[in-house]
Every structure is written in C-alpha cells, then in structure tokens.
Coordinates of C-alpha atoms and ligand atoms in Angstrom, one line a residue:
M1 CA -3.9 15.9 -1.1
C2 CA -6.5 17.3 1.2
G3 CA -5.3 17.7 5.1
I4 CA -7.0 18.0 8.3
V5 CA -6.0 19.5 11.7
G6 CA -8.1 19.9 14.7
Y7 CA -7.7 21.2 18.3
I8 CA -9.2 21.0 21.5
G9 CA -7.9 22.3 24.6
W10 CA -7.3 25.9 26.4
Q11 CA -5.4 27.6 23.6
D12 CA -6.8 30.0 20.9
A13 CA -8.0 27.6 18.7
A14 CA -7.6 29.7 15.4
P15 CA -3.9 30.4 15.2
V16 CA -3.0 26.5 16.7
L17 CA -5.5 25.4 13.4
L18 CA -4.0 28.0 10.7
K19 CA -0.4 27.1 12.0
G20 CA -1.0 23.6 11.5
L21 CA -3.0 24.0 7.9
K22 CA 0.4 25.6 7.0
R23 CA 2.4 22.6 7.7
L24 CA 0.0 20.7 5.9
E25 CA 0.6 22.9 3.0
Y26 CA 3.6 20.8 1.2
R27 CA 0.5 17.9 0.7
G28 CA -0.7 20.4 -2.1
Y29 CA -4.5 22.1 -1.9
D30 CA -6.4 24.2 -3.5
S31 CA -8.3 25.5 -0.7
A32 CA -8.9 25.9 3.0
G33 CA -11.1 26.3 5.6
I34 CA -11.7 26.4 9.6
A35 CA -14.6 26.2 11.7
L36 CA -14.1 27.8 15.2
L37 CA -17.0 26.5 18.4
N38 CA -17.5 28.7 20.9
G39 CA -21.0 28.8 22.0
T40 CA -22.0 28.7 18.4
L41 CA -20.4 27.5 15.3
S42 CA -18.7 29.8 12.9
V43 CA -16.9 28.8 9.4
M44 CA -14.6 30.6 7.2
K45 CA -13.5 28.8 3.9
Q46 CA -12.4 29.9 0.8
K47 CA -10.5 29.0 -2.7
G48 CA -6.6 29.8 -2.5
S49 CA -3.9 29.3 0.3
V50 CA -4.0 29.3 3.9
G51 CA -2.1 32.6 4.3
G52 CA -5.1 34.0 2.5
L53 CA -7.6 32.4 5.0
E54 CA -5.1 33.8 7.9
T55 CA -6.0 37.5 6.8
D56 CA -9.8 36.8 6.0
T57 CA -9.9 35.2 9.7
H58 CA -9.3 37.9 11.2
T59 CA -12.8 39.4 11.5
L60 CA -14.0 35.9 12.3
R61 CA -11.8 35.6 15.4
Q62 CA -12.6 39.1 16.6
E63 CA -16.2 37.9 16.5
M64 CA -15.6 34.6 18.1
P65 CA -12.7 35.6 20.8
G66 CA -11.3 32.8 22.6
A67 CA -13.0 29.6 20.7
T68 CA -10.5 27.0 22.2
L69 CA -12.4 24.2 20.0
G70 CA -12.1 23.9 16.3
I71 CA -11.0 22.1 12.8
G72 CA -9.2 23.2 9.8
H73 CA -8.9 21.9 6.5
T74 CA -7.1 22.1 3.2
R75 CA -8.9 20.7 0.5
W76 CA -7.4 19.3 -3.0
A77 CA -10.3 19.0 -5.4
T78 CA -11.4 15.8 -6.4
H79 CA -15.2 16.4 -6.8
G80 CA -16.2 19.8 -8.0
E81 CA -13.6 22.4 -9.3
P82 CA -11.5 24.3 -6.4
S83 CA -13.6 27.5 -5.0
D84 CA -15.1 28.8 -1.9
R85 CA -18.0 26.7 -1.6
N86 CA -16.3 23.4 -2.5
A87 CA -13.9 24.3 0.4
H88 CA -14.3 22.7 3.9
P89 CA -16.1 22.5 6.5
H90 CA -19.2 21.9 5.3
L91 CA -22.4 22.9 7.3
N92 CA -25.9 21.5 7.9
A93 CA -28.8 23.9 7.3
A94 CA -28.9 24.6 10.7
G95 CA -25.3 26.0 11.0
D96 CA -25.0 23.3 14.4
I97 CA -23.1 20.5 12.6
A98 CA -19.4 21.0 10.7
V99 CA -17.6 18.4 9.0
I100 CA -14.2 18.3 7.4
H101 CA -12.9 15.1 5.4
N102 CA -10.2 13.4 3.5
G103 CA -11.1 10.9 1.2
I104 CA -13.9 10.0 -1.6
V105 CA -17.5 9.1 -0.9
E106 CA -18.0 6.8 -3.1
N107 CA -21.4 6.2 -3.1
F108 CA -21.8 9.9 -2.7
S109 CA -24.3 10.3 -5.7
A110 CA -26.9 7.7 -4.7
L111 CA -26.7 9.3 -1.1
K112 CA -27.2 12.7 -2.7
Q113 CA -30.2 12.1 -4.4
E114 CA -31.6 10.1 -1.4
L115 CA -30.8 13.3 0.6
V116 CA -32.1 15.7 -2.0
S117 CA -35.4 13.8 -2.2
Q118 CA -36.0 14.3 1.6
G119 CA -35.4 18.2 1.5
Y120 CA -31.9 18.3 1.8
V121 CA -29.9 21.4 -0.1
F122 CA -26.6 21.1 -1.2
L123 CA -24.4 23.9 -1.2
S124 CA -21.3 22.5 -2.8
E125 CA -20.6 20.0 -5.7
T126 CA -18.6 17.9 -3.1
D127 CA -18.8 14.3 -2.3
S128 CA -17.9 15.5 1.6
E129 CA -21.1 17.6 2.0
V130 CA -23.4 14.0 1.9
L131 CA -21.7 13.4 5.3
V132 CA -23.2 16.3 7.1
H133 CA -26.7 16.1 6.1
L134 CA -26.5 12.4 6.8
I135 CA -25.3 13.0 10.4
D136 CA -28.1 15.8 10.7
R137 CA -30.8 13.8 9.2
I138 CA -30.0 10.6 11.6
W139 CA -30.3 13.4 14.5
K140 CA -33.4 14.6 13.7
S141 CA -34.9 11.4 13.8
E142 CA -33.4 10.5 17.1
P143 CA -32.6 13.5 18.7
S144 CA -31.6 11.7 22.0
L145 CA -28.6 10.2 20.6
D146 CA -25.1 11.6 20.9
L147 CA -22.8 13.1 18.1
E148 CA -20.6 10.3 18.7
T149 CA -23.6 7.5 17.6
V150 CA -25.0 9.3 15.0
T151 CA -21.7 9.6 13.3
R152 CA -21.1 6.2 13.8
S153 CA -24.5 5.6 12.1
A154 CA -23.9 7.9 9.1
L155 CA -20.4 6.1 8.3
R156 CA -22.4 3.0 8.0
H157 CA -24.3 4.3 5.0
V158 CA -20.7 5.2 3.5
E159 CA -18.7 3.3 0.9
G160 CA -15.4 4.6 0.1
A161 CA -12.4 6.1 2.3
Y162 CA -12.7 8.9 5.2
G163 CA -10.6 10.5 7.5
L164 CA -13.5 12.6 9.1
C165 CA -13.8 15.3 11.7
V166 CA -17.5 16.6 13.2
I167 CA -18.1 19.2 16.0
S168 CA -21.3 20.4 17.0
S169 CA -22.6 23.3 19.1
R170 CA -25.4 20.7 20.4
E171 CA -22.2 19.1 22.0
P172 CA -20.0 21.9 22.2
D173 CA -16.9 20.2 24.3
K174 CA -15.9 17.2 21.9
I175 CA -14.7 16.3 18.5
V176 CA -15.5 13.2 16.8
V177 CA -13.0 11.7 14.7
A178 CA -13.0 8.4 12.3
R179 CA -10.8 7.1 10.0
K180 CA -11.2 4.4 7.1
G181 CA -8.4 4.6 4.4
S182 CA -7.3 7.8 5.2
P183 CA -5.0 8.7 8.1
L184 CA -5.4 10.6 11.2
V185 CA -3.2 10.9 14.1
I186 CA -4.3 12.3 17.7
G187 CA -1.7 14.5 19.4
I188 CA -1.8 14.2 23.2
G189 CA -0.8 17.4 25.0
I190 CA -1.6 18.5 28.8
G191 CA -5.2 19.4 28.6
E192 CA -5.5 19.7 25.1
F193 CA -5.6 17.5 22.1
F194 CA -4.6 17.9 18.7
I195 CA -5.7 16.0 15.6
A196 CA -4.5 15.7 12.0
S197 CA -4.0 13.8 8.9
D198 CA -0.2 13.7 9.4
A199 CA 2.0 14.5 12.3
A200 CA 3.7 17.4 10.7
P201 CA 1.4 19.7 12.5
I202 CA 1.4 17.9 15.6
V203 CA 5.2 18.0 16.1
E204 CA 5.4 21.4 17.5
H205 CA 3.1 20.7 20.4
T206 CA 3.5 17.3 21.7
N207 CA 5.5 14.2 20.8
K208 CA 2.9 11.8 21.7
V209 CA 0.6 10.2 19.4
V210 CA -2.0 7.7 18.7
Y211 CA -2.5 6.3 15.8
L212 CA -6.1 5.6 14.5
S213 CA -6.3 2.7 12.5
D214 CA -8.8 1.8 9.9
G215 CA -12.4 1.2 10.9
E216 CA -11.9 3.2 14.2
L217 CA -13.7 6.1 15.7
A218 CA -12.8 8.5 18.7
V219 CA -14.2 10.9 20.7
V220 CA -11.6 13.4 21.8
T221 CA -12.2 16.2 24.9
R222 CA -10.4 18.1 26.5
E223 CA -10.3 15.2 29.7
G224 CA -9.1 12.5 27.0
Y225 CA -10.2 10.3 24.1
S226 CA -11.8 7.0 23.9
I227 CA -11.2 5.1 20.7
K228 CA -14.0 2.5 19.3
T229 CA -14.1 0.6 16.4
I230 CA -17.1 1.7 13.8
E231 CA -19.1 -1.4 15.2
N232 CA -18.6 0.1 18.5
V233 CA -15.9 -2.3 20.1
E234 CA -13.6 -0.7 22.8
Q235 CA -9.7 -0.5 21.2
E236 CA -6.7 -0.2 23.2
K237 CA -4.3 2.0 21.5
I238 CA -0.4 2.5 22.3
V239 CA 0.7 5.9 22.4
T240 CA 3.9 6.1 20.1
E241 CA 6.6 8.8 20.4
L242 CA 7.6 10.5 17.4
D243 CA 11.3 10.9 16.6
F244 CA 11.6 13.8 14.5
S245 CA 12.0 17.7 15.5
L246 CA 10.2 20.8 14.5
E247 CA 14.0 22.1 13.2
K248 CA 13.7 19.0 10.7
I249 CA 10.3 19.8 9.0
E250 CA 11.7 23.6 8.8
K251 CA 13.7 24.7 5.8
G252 CA 17.1 25.4 7.9
G253 CA 18.5 28.4 5.9
F254 CA 17.7 26.8 2.3
E255 CA 15.5 28.6 -0.1
H256 CA 13.3 25.8 -0.7
F257 CA 12.6 22.3 1.0
M258 CA 13.5 20.5 -2.1
L259 CA 16.7 21.9 -2.3
K260 CA 17.4 21.6 1.5
E261 CA 16.2 17.5 0.9
I262 CA 18.5 17.5 -1.8
F263 CA 21.2 18.9 0.0
E264 CA 20.5 16.5 3.3
Q265 CA 21.0 13.4 1.1
P266 CA 24.7 12.7 2.2
A267 CA 23.5 12.8 5.8
V268 CA 20.3 10.6 5.1
M269 CA 22.4 8.0 3.6
H270 CA 24.4 7.4 6.8
D271 CA 20.9 7.7 8.5
V272 CA 19.9 4.5 6.6
M273 CA 23.0 2.8 6.6
R274 CA 23.4 3.5 10.9
G275 CA 23.1 0.2 12.9
R276 CA 22.4 -1.9 9.6
V277 CA 25.8 -1.9 7.5
R278 CA 28.6 -3.7 9.9
L279 CA 31.3 -3.1 7.8
E280 CA 33.9 -4.5 10.3
E281 CA 31.8 -8.0 10.9
G282 CA 31.2 -8.0 7.0
R283 CA 27.8 -8.2 7.1
L284 CA 24.3 -6.2 7.2
C285 CA 21.8 -6.2 10.2
L286 CA 18.3 -5.4 8.7
G287 CA 16.2 -6.1 11.9
G288 CA 12.9 -5.2 10.4
I289 CA 13.1 -8.5 7.9
E290 CA 15.5 -10.4 9.9
D291 CA 13.1 -12.9 10.9
Y292 CA 11.9 -13.2 7.2
L293 CA 15.3 -13.3 5.8
D294 CA 15.3 -17.2 5.0
R295 CA 11.5 -16.9 3.5
L296 CA 12.8 -14.0 1.1
K297 CA 15.6 -16.0 0.1
Q298 CA 13.4 -18.6 -1.1
A299 CA 10.7 -16.6 -2.8
K300 CA 10.5 -18.1 -6.3
R301 CA 9.6 -14.2 -7.4
I302 CA 9.9 -10.8 -6.3
V303 CA 7.0 -8.4 -7.3
I304 CA 7.7 -4.6 -6.4
C305 CA 4.8 -2.3 -6.5
A306 CA 5.0 1.4 -6.0
C307 CA 3.8 4.7 -7.6
G308 CA 5.7 7.7 -8.9
T309 CA 9.3 8.2 -7.8
S310 CA 8.9 5.0 -5.3
W311 CA 8.4 3.1 -8.6
H312 CA 11.6 4.3 -10.0
A313 CA 13.4 3.0 -6.7
G314 CA 11.4 -0.2 -7.5
L315 CA 12.8 -0.4 -11.2
I316 CA 16.7 0.2 -9.6
G317 CA 15.7 -2.8 -7.2
E318 CA 14.8 -5.1 -10.0
Y319 CA 18.1 -4.6 -11.3
L320 CA 20.1 -4.9 -7.8
I321 CA 17.9 -8.0 -7.0
E322 CA 18.4 -9.9 -10.1
E323 CA 22.1 -8.6 -10.3
F324 CA 23.0 -10.0 -6.7
A325 CA 20.6 -12.1 -5.4
R326 CA 19.5 -14.0 -8.8
I327 CA 15.8 -14.1 -7.6
P328 CA 13.3 -13.1 -10.9
V329 CA 11.4 -9.7 -10.2
E330 CA 9.0 -7.8 -11.7
V331 CA 8.1 -4.2 -11.1
D332 CA 4.5 -3.3 -11.3
Y333 CA 2.8 0.0 -10.9
A334 CA 0.7 -0.3 -7.6
S335 CA -2.7 1.4 -9.9
E336 CA -2.3 -1.4 -12.5
F337 CA -1.4 -4.5 -10.2
R338 CA -4.5 -4.0 -8.1
Y339 CA -6.6 -4.1 -11.1
R340 CA -5.4 -6.3 -13.4
N341 CA -5.8 -10.1 -11.3
P342 CA -2.1 -10.6 -10.6
I343 CA -0.8 -14.3 -10.7
V344 CA 0.5 -14.1 -7.0
G345 CA 0.6 -16.6 -4.5
V346 CA 2.1 -18.0 -1.4
D347 CA 5.7 -18.5 -3.1
D348 CA 5.9 -15.0 -4.1
V349 CA 7.2 -12.0 -2.1
V350 CA 5.9 -8.5 -2.8
I351 CA 7.4 -5.7 -1.8
V352 CA 5.8 -2.4 -1.3
I353 CA 7.8 0.7 -1.5
S354 CA 6.4 4.3 0.0
Q355 CA 7.8 7.5 1.0
S356 CA 4.5 8.4 2.8
G357 CA 3.4 4.9 3.6
E358 CA -0.2 6.2 2.8
T359 CA -0.6 6.3 -1.0
A360 CA -3.9 4.6 -1.7
D361 CA -2.8 2.7 -4.8
T362 CA 0.1 0.9 -3.0
L363 CA -2.0 0.4 0.0
A364 CA -4.6 -1.1 -2.2
A365 CA -1.8 -3.5 -4.0
L366 CA -0.6 -4.6 -0.7
R367 CA -3.9 -5.9 0.3
T368 CA -4.4 -7.7 -2.7
A369 CA -1.2 -9.3 -2.5
K370 CA -1.6 -10.2 0.8
E371 CA -5.4 -11.7 0.2
K372 CA -3.2 -13.7 -2.4
G373 CA -1.4 -15.2 0.2
A374 CA 2.1 -13.6 -0.7
L375 CA 4.6 -12.2 1.8
V376 CA 4.4 -8.4 2.2
M377 CA 7.3 -6.4 2.8
G378 CA 7.7 -2.9 2.9
I379 CA 9.9 0.0 2.4
C380 CA 8.6 3.3 3.8
N381 CA 9.8 6.6 5.2
V382 CA 6.9 7.7 7.2
V383 CA 6.9 5.6 10.9
G384 CA 3.7 4.2 11.8
S385 CA 2.1 5.0 8.2
T386 CA -0.7 2.5 7.1
I387 CA 1.4 0.7 4.3
A388 CA 4.4 0.3 7.4
R389 CA 1.5 -0.9 9.6
E390 CA 0.1 -3.5 7.3
T391 CA 2.9 -5.3 6.0
L392 CA 4.1 -8.4 7.7
C393 CA 8.0 -7.3 7.7
G394 CA 9.5 -4.4 6.3
M395 CA 12.0 -1.6 7.0
Y396 CA 11.9 1.8 7.6
T397 CA 14.2 4.4 5.1
H398 CA 14.8 6.9 8.0
A399 CA 15.4 9.6 5.5
G400 CA 13.4 12.2 8.1
P401 CA 10.5 14.0 6.9
E402 CA 10.2 15.0 3.3
V403 CA 8.4 17.8 2.6
G404 CA 9.0 19.2 -1.1
V405 CA 6.5 17.4 -3.3
A406 CA 9.3 15.9 -5.4
S407 CA 10.7 13.2 -3.9
T408 CA 14.7 13.4 -3.7
K409 CA 16.3 12.0 -0.7
A410 CA 13.4 9.5 -0.2
F411 CA 14.4 8.0 -3.4
T412 CA 18.1 7.7 -2.7
A413 CA 17.4 6.3 0.6
Q414 CA 15.0 3.7 -1.0
V415 CA 17.6 3.0 -3.5
I416 CA 20.4 2.4 -0.5
M417 CA 17.4 0.1 1.2
L418 CA 17.2 -2.2 -2.0
Y419 CA 20.7 -2.2 -2.4
M420 CA 21.5 -3.6 0.8
L421 CA 18.3 -5.8 0.7
A422 CA 19.8 -7.4 -2.6
L423 CA 23.1 -8.1 -0.9
A424 CA 21.4 -9.4 2.5
L425 CA 19.1 -11.7 -0.2
S426 CA 22.6 -12.8 -1.9
K427 CA 24.4 -13.9 1.5
G428 CA 25.5 -17.4 1.6
R429 CA 23.8 -17.9 -2.2
T430 CA 25.0 -16.3 -4.9
I431 CA 27.9 -14.0 -4.0
S432 CA 30.8 -15.0 -1.8
N433 CA 31.2 -12.9 1.5
E434 CA 34.2 -11.0 0.4
E435 CA 32.1 -10.0 -2.6
I436 CA 29.6 -8.7 0.2
V437 CA 32.4 -6.8 2.0
L438 CA 33.5 -5.4 -1.3
N439 CA 30.1 -3.9 -2.0
L440 CA 29.2 -3.0 1.6
K441 CA 32.6 -0.7 1.4
E442 CA 31.4 0.7 -1.9
L443 CA 28.2 1.4 -0.2
V444 CA 30.0 3.3 2.9
S445 CA 32.1 5.9 0.4
I446 CA 29.2 6.7 -1.1
P447 CA 27.7 9.8 1.0
E448 CA 31.1 11.7 0.9
K449 CA 30.9 11.1 -3.0
A450 CA 27.3 12.4 -2.9
A451 CA 28.5 15.4 -0.8
R452 CA 31.2 16.0 -3.7
I453 CA 28.8 16.0 -6.3
L454 CA 26.5 18.8 -4.3
E455 CA 29.6 20.9 -4.8
L456 CA 28.8 21.4 -8.2
D457 CA 25.6 23.4 -7.8
G458 CA 27.1 26.3 -9.2
Q459 CA 27.9 25.0 -12.6
I460 CA 24.5 22.9 -12.8
K461 CA 22.8 26.0 -12.2
S462 CA 24.5 27.7 -14.9
I463 CA 23.7 24.8 -17.4
A464 CA 19.9 25.3 -16.1
E465 CA 20.1 29.0 -16.9
R466 CA 20.6 28.0 -20.9
F467 CA 18.1 25.2 -20.8
K468 CA 15.1 27.1 -18.9
D469 CA 13.3 28.1 -21.7
A470 CA 13.2 24.4 -23.3
K471 CA 10.1 23.0 -24.6
N472 CA 10.9 19.5 -24.2
V473 CA 13.7 17.7 -22.8
L474 CA 14.9 13.8 -23.4
Y475 CA 17.0 11.9 -20.8
L476 CA 18.8 8.5 -21.9
G477 CA 20.4 5.6 -19.9
R478 CA 20.9 2.4 -19.9
G479 CA 21.2 -0.6 -17.4
F480 CA 21.1 0.7 -13.7
N481 CA 20.5 4.4 -15.0
F482 CA 17.7 3.8 -17.4
P483 CA 15.3 4.2 -14.4
V484 CA 17.6 7.4 -13.1
A485 CA 16.6 8.8 -16.8
L486 CA 12.8 8.4 -15.9
E487 CA 13.8 9.8 -12.4
G488 CA 15.5 12.8 -13.9
A489 CA 12.4 13.4 -16.2
L490 CA 9.8 12.9 -13.9
K491 CA 11.8 15.7 -11.5
L492 CA 11.9 18.1 -14.6
K493 CA 7.8 17.8 -15.6
E494 CA 6.8 17.6 -12.0
I495 CA 8.2 20.8 -11.0
S496 CA 9.2 23.2 -13.8
Y497 CA 6.1 21.8 -16.3
I498 CA 8.5 21.1 -19.2
H499 CA 7.9 18.2 -21.0
A500 CA 10.2 15.8 -20.7
E501 CA 10.6 11.9 -21.3
G502 CA 12.7 9.1 -20.0
Y503 CA 14.0 6.4 -22.1
P504 CA 16.4 3.6 -22.2
A505 CA 19.2 5.1 -24.8
A506 CA 19.2 2.5 -27.2
E507 CA 15.4 2.9 -27.8
M508 CA 16.2 6.6 -28.9
K509 CA 16.2 5.2 -32.1
H510 CA 12.7 3.6 -32.4
G511 CA 10.7 6.9 -31.8
P512 CA 12.4 9.7 -29.9
I513 CA 15.2 10.5 -32.4
A514 CA 12.3 11.7 -34.7
L515 CA 12.2 14.6 -32.1
I516 CA 15.7 15.9 -32.1
D517 CA 16.6 19.0 -33.6
E518 CA 18.8 22.1 -32.2
D519 CA 16.2 23.0 -29.7
M520 CA 15.9 19.5 -27.9
P521 CA 18.5 19.4 -25.1
V522 CA 19.4 15.3 -24.7
I523 CA 21.0 14.5 -20.9
F524 CA 22.6 11.5 -21.5
I525 CA 23.7 9.3 -18.0
A526 CA 27.3 7.9 -19.5
T527 CA 29.1 6.8 -16.8
R528 CA 31.7 4.1 -17.2
D529 CA 30.2 0.7 -17.2
N530 CA 29.6 -2.1 -20.0
T531 CA 27.2 0.2 -22.0
Y532 CA 29.5 3.1 -22.2
T533 CA 30.5 2.4 -25.7
K534 CA 27.1 2.4 -26.8
I535 CA 25.9 5.5 -25.2
L536 CA 29.0 7.4 -26.8
S537 CA 27.4 6.1 -30.0
N538 CA 23.8 7.3 -29.1
I539 CA 25.6 10.8 -28.5
E540 CA 27.3 10.8 -32.0
E541 CA 23.4 10.4 -33.2
V542 CA 22.0 13.3 -31.6
R543 CA 25.0 15.3 -32.1
S544 CA 24.7 14.7 -35.8
R545 CA 20.8 15.7 -35.7
K546 CA 22.0 19.2 -34.1
G547 CA 20.6 18.0 -30.5
R548 CA 22.4 19.8 -27.4
V549 CA 23.9 16.9 -25.3
I550 CA 24.4 17.6 -21.7
A551 CA 26.3 14.5 -20.5
I552 CA 27.0 13.0 -16.7
A553 CA 29.9 11.4 -16.6
N554 CA 32.7 10.1 -14.5
E555 CA 35.6 12.6 -13.5
G556 CA 38.6 11.9 -15.8
D557 CA 36.4 11.2 -18.8
Q558 CA 37.7 13.5 -21.7
E559 CA 36.5 11.5 -24.7
I560 CA 32.9 12.8 -23.6
S561 CA 34.1 16.5 -23.2
R562 CA 34.7 16.3 -27.3
L563 CA 31.0 15.2 -27.8
A564 CA 29.1 16.8 -25.1
E565 CA 28.1 20.4 -24.8
H566 CA 28.0 20.5 -21.3
V567 CA 29.4 17.8 -18.8
I568 CA 29.1 17.5 -15.2
Y569 CA 31.5 15.1 -13.7
I570 CA 30.5 12.8 -10.9
P571 CA 33.1 10.5 -9.0
Q572 CA 34.0 6.8 -10.0
A573 CA 31.6 3.9 -8.6
S574 CA 30.7 0.6 -10.1
G575 CA 27.4 0.2 -12.2
P576 CA 25.2 -0.9 -9.5
I577 CA 25.6 2.0 -7.4
T578 CA 26.0 4.7 -9.7
P579 CA 22.2 5.5 -9.6
L580 CA 23.0 7.0 -6.1
L581 CA 25.5 9.6 -7.7
T582 CA 23.5 9.9 -11.4
V583 CA 20.3 11.0 -9.9
I584 CA 21.8 14.0 -7.8
P585 CA 22.6 16.0 -10.7
L586 CA 19.2 15.5 -12.3
Q587 CA 17.5 17.1 -9.1
L588 CA 19.7 20.0 -8.9
L589 CA 19.0 20.6 -12.6
A590 CA 15.1 20.1 -12.0
Y591 CA 15.1 22.4 -9.0
H592 CA 17.3 25.4 -11.0
I593 CA 15.2 25.2 -13.9
A594 CA 12.3 25.4 -12.2
T595 CA 12.9 28.2 -9.9
L596 CA 14.4 30.2 -13.1
R597 CA 11.4 29.5 -14.5
G598 CA 9.6 31.3 -11.4
C599 CA 7.7 28.2 -10.2
N600 CA 6.8 26.8 -7.0
V601 CA 9.0 24.0 -6.8
D602 CA 7.6 22.7 -3.1
R603 CA 4.3 22.9 -4.0
P604 CA 3.8 22.5 -7.7
R605 CA 0.5 23.1 -9.4
N606 CA -1.8 19.9 -9.4
L607 CA 0.5 17.7 -7.6
A608 CA -0.1 16.3 -4.2
K609 CA 2.8 14.5 -1.6
S610 CA 0.6 12.0 -0.6
V611 CA -2.2 11.0 -3.1
T612 CA -4.4 9.1 -0.8
V613 CA -7.1 9.1 -3.5
E614 CA -7.1 6.8 -6.6
Ligands
G6P701 C1 3.2 11.5 -5.3 C2 3.9 12.2 -5.1 C3 5.6 11.4 -5.7 C4 5.5 10.3 -5.1 C5 4.2 9.4 -5.1 C6 4.3 8.2 -4.4 O1 2.8 11.6 -6.5 O2 3.9 13.6 -5.9 O3 6.6 12.7 -5.1 O4 6.5 9.8 -5.6 O5 3.2 10.5 -5.1 O6 4.4 8.5 -2.9 P1 4.8 7.4 -2.2 O7 4.3 8.2 -0.9 O8 4.0 6.4 -2.4 O9 6.2 7.1 -2.0

C-alpha cells in the first residue's frame, strides 16, 4: 500500500525522505517520488524502486542543495497503471503546489470532469491528482487565503479516504497534512518534524509521536505543529512514546524479514503471554478487556471479523471459544460483513482482528458493528493504530513490528491471544479452575516446543528443494488444524506464486481428489487427535492416486512414516493448541520454496502489508 514521508527541519531533506521511503518498502509499492522545497519546488518520481529513485535524485539534489523540507511517497497502483507519471507527488500547472496522497478519492471522476471543463490539464490517470488542482483552483479564486485554509476547503469537496501532505513554494516553511481513513503520524524532534503513514520511518529519529485522527488537519512548521479538525476546531493531542527500536525493524542477521519473523516466534510467544498468564495464581490477567469481561461472557454470540491471515486466526478463535467457553461464534470476512446488512445487535460481541490495525475492510466492519450496537473488541498488533483506537476494548498482541508482507509471527500471536481469551471467557462458567491451570501450563510450554520445530529448518529446506517446481499444492487438515491448512496454502501462494488450496481433509473427496496425480504434492496436518485415524484414511486415498504426501505429525508416530514420502515431526501437544506448532513448518516450507524459486519473499508482487483501500 502507498506510503508517505515528510520532513521539515534543519537536515538535508532528501536523504531523510529516501531512507524513510525505504523503511516503508515493506508495505508494497510500484513507484516512488519525492518533492523538495528550497525556494522553488522540484519533483523526482518514477516507476520502480526507491533504490532507483535514490540514484536518479542525485542530480536533483545537486541542483537543490540544502533543501530542508520535502515530502516523499511510495505508490501502490489503484487508479492508473504503475508509471512515472502516475507516481506521486503531483504538481499543479504552475508547479508551486505539490501533493502526495494515500487512499482513494471516490468522487474523483466527477471532480476531474469539473476541473477539466474549467481548463485544468491532468498529467496522470490517478484519482489523487484532482487534489492538487482543487487546491490550486480554490487558491486562485481567493489568493489571500493560506495553504491550510485552501487545503481544508478542497477537502470539503472530497469523498473517500485520504492521508495527505501538501507543500507550496508560496508558503515555503510548512507542510499541511490531513487524514481521513488513511493513517498519518507526526514525529516530534528538536527543531524538526517527521511525517509518515506509519511509525517505521520515524523511529530512528525520535520516539515521540502524535497520531492524527480521522477528520483532522495539521500544519507542521520548524517551530511546532497545530492540529484542527477539517471543520477548523482546535484539537488537543496526546504525545505517544513509541516502544519499538530500530534494531527491531531491521533484519538482525537473517536473509529476509520473513525468516527473521518466523524465528522470532518463540520469543514473541513469551511476549504475548508476559504479565497475562499468571500461572502461580492460576489465572489470566487481560488488562485491555478486564472491565468488559462480564459483558463478554454474557454475549449471546461472538462474531469475528478480519481479513487474510488474521481471518485464519479468527477461524481458530471460533474453534477455541466454542470448545472452551461454549459461546456460539461466527467468523466473517470483514469485506463481506460490511456489505451484507449483518444481523448484529446489542447482545453480540464483535471481535476484529488485525495485525496492522489499519485494514480498510476490517475498520469498516468495526464501524458497522458499532453502529448496530454490538460491543466491539479488537486484537491488534500495531499500537495506536486506528482499529485499536476505535474499539471499545481490546488487547495488543505485542508481536513487535512485522515487516515481511506475509504474516507469520503476528498470526501465532493472534492465536495465543484468542486462546487466552477463550480461557478467560470460560472461567467460572464452563470449565473448572484446574482445567484452566492445565491449559495455561500447556500454553507456557509452547515457546520451547516452537523453538524445537525451528531446528528442523534444514530438513524443511530439503523438502522444499524437491517440491519447488510444483504447479499446485493441496493442504489438508481437520478440526483445529483446518484453518492451519488454509494458512499454509495462503503462505505458499503469497510468496512463491504457486497455486495452493487449503481444505478440511474430509472435503477432499468432494472435489479436490480429482486433481490428484503424481505431480500433486499434498500436505497433511496429521497430528494425533480425535480425527487422526480419519486423516490416515485420507492419506491412503491420496497415495493410491499417486499423490505425493508430506505429513506434519507428532514425534514418535511411526505409522505415518510408512504412508508419507516426507514427515516433519513436531512435539506433542493437545488438539486446541496444535495450530501454534503445526503452522511453523508450513511457514518455513513456503519461505524456502519461494526463495529457491528466486521470489522476493519480503515484498511479493501485487501484495501489500497493510491494505488501506477496499
Ligand atoms: C494483507 C496482508 C496479509 C494480512 C491481511 C490482513 O493482505 O498481506 O498478510 O493478513 O492484509 O491484514 P491485517 O493487518 O488486518 O491483519
């Protein structure tokens, strides 16, 4: 998704902007650009990487030494193909106003027609370009106004979402920024300020930030910043201290962020539980929901809404909450929930799950649920994100920044949160304290078991070598491991571009079995639980059709080695907790297959880390 950086201060702005854009690369993008202001405005933008832009801005920087104000953008195409001219910043015809924009201007077509009829010439196919011409038109009609006021007036015409930065050589010492539906953060330095669409580019400069809320507009100068609503009402904002370090968002010796994040999982699992699992007291302490726990326990129904990997975590949450707390749960794609007039009301609890806390569909589902009177709870990773701020109560996963586009450690952190939530909802109702303690004991043993699975990396890599040229892969699991099959398939297709499908193993006979032949790898999650013998039968069915079986099984299971071509043995664990272990070999398998195929695993084509458009 698009990324924004801005700088105003005393440093040479270009390197600050370029480095900031690199920190945003993980969000996924196809073109990049910067605008520098030093008396006049200069723009350099192009299709391709920030690295390419950096080389080409060399001349620009020589022409414009000492620009200490600028804005930069990485674009992920929505309207108009990835190209030099569709890249941001966009300029007005006079070249004295520059705009960068995240989000979508929904009424851009009507606005464009109007502007074109008034003589405006568009140089790009983007929706964003209307913004610079709108500002220009308003300023021309009332030249005595300032940049802040004309931007505010322009935004009154705009429907849709924006995270916006505007600069102008007519007011050369300020950046005007505005937000509606697309996040923006201001980093506070000494005599300098940083603007970004998330904290990643800011953290190396300062840990003090202010998050803009929807409908707010800020003017940032070298002396300070002021924030008002679009309606011009002054806002008091809290300065937040970021609690993650630069080291945490760098690769730390691993070849890719994704691999680093897979290997971080045992530590992350500890972090998620820290302070929450009180084993000696035999209880859970879930601060963010404590005041609402009674209401949560009384829910007639729980609806979980999420997208992508978070949706898979939600499916595991359904199994866990129903198993332990006996509250009916439905899991909905956030994008479907928001548009299907869902039956949700005051007796329901809606849980939204999001790593980024900014996914547009999940945010819209949250707002729909709120409007309908449901108690809305969030499970987010990014602290201070929009979803975290708009939910009534919730819990942070504390997985640390996740940079790899394909989610790994955030998923396991979400599943642990849901496991703890399910137990908290059961306490005093559906299961005894002794059972809760037993489950907590098992939970705290999981990080060490996860670490043992990571030691199998070499074996998993050699399996990847055999299957790297597959055209299709089938993932099968049952019960708690059915969502893991979906997640394993998603990981593979996201980063290796191999077509993969996840299915409940018993469903194989209703369709996927038709695909099985000697070229089809089938990955079975075959841990010992109540469906184990059924899974063995499914494996036989695949073998008799010459399918190539890879099994994830429990240590000590000799039977399965007779049936499967490859077995990845993982430590024993009870059914509800196994997804935390079974998913790890699947993450590693996808990672190795993708790297062996030469794919860019951290920035897979067409994907974005944080999908802030519909
Ligand atoms: C994108 C990412 C996925 C992620 C999904 C939901 O598609 O590429 O990895 O699972 O968005 O994101 P969220 O931040 O809401 O969990």
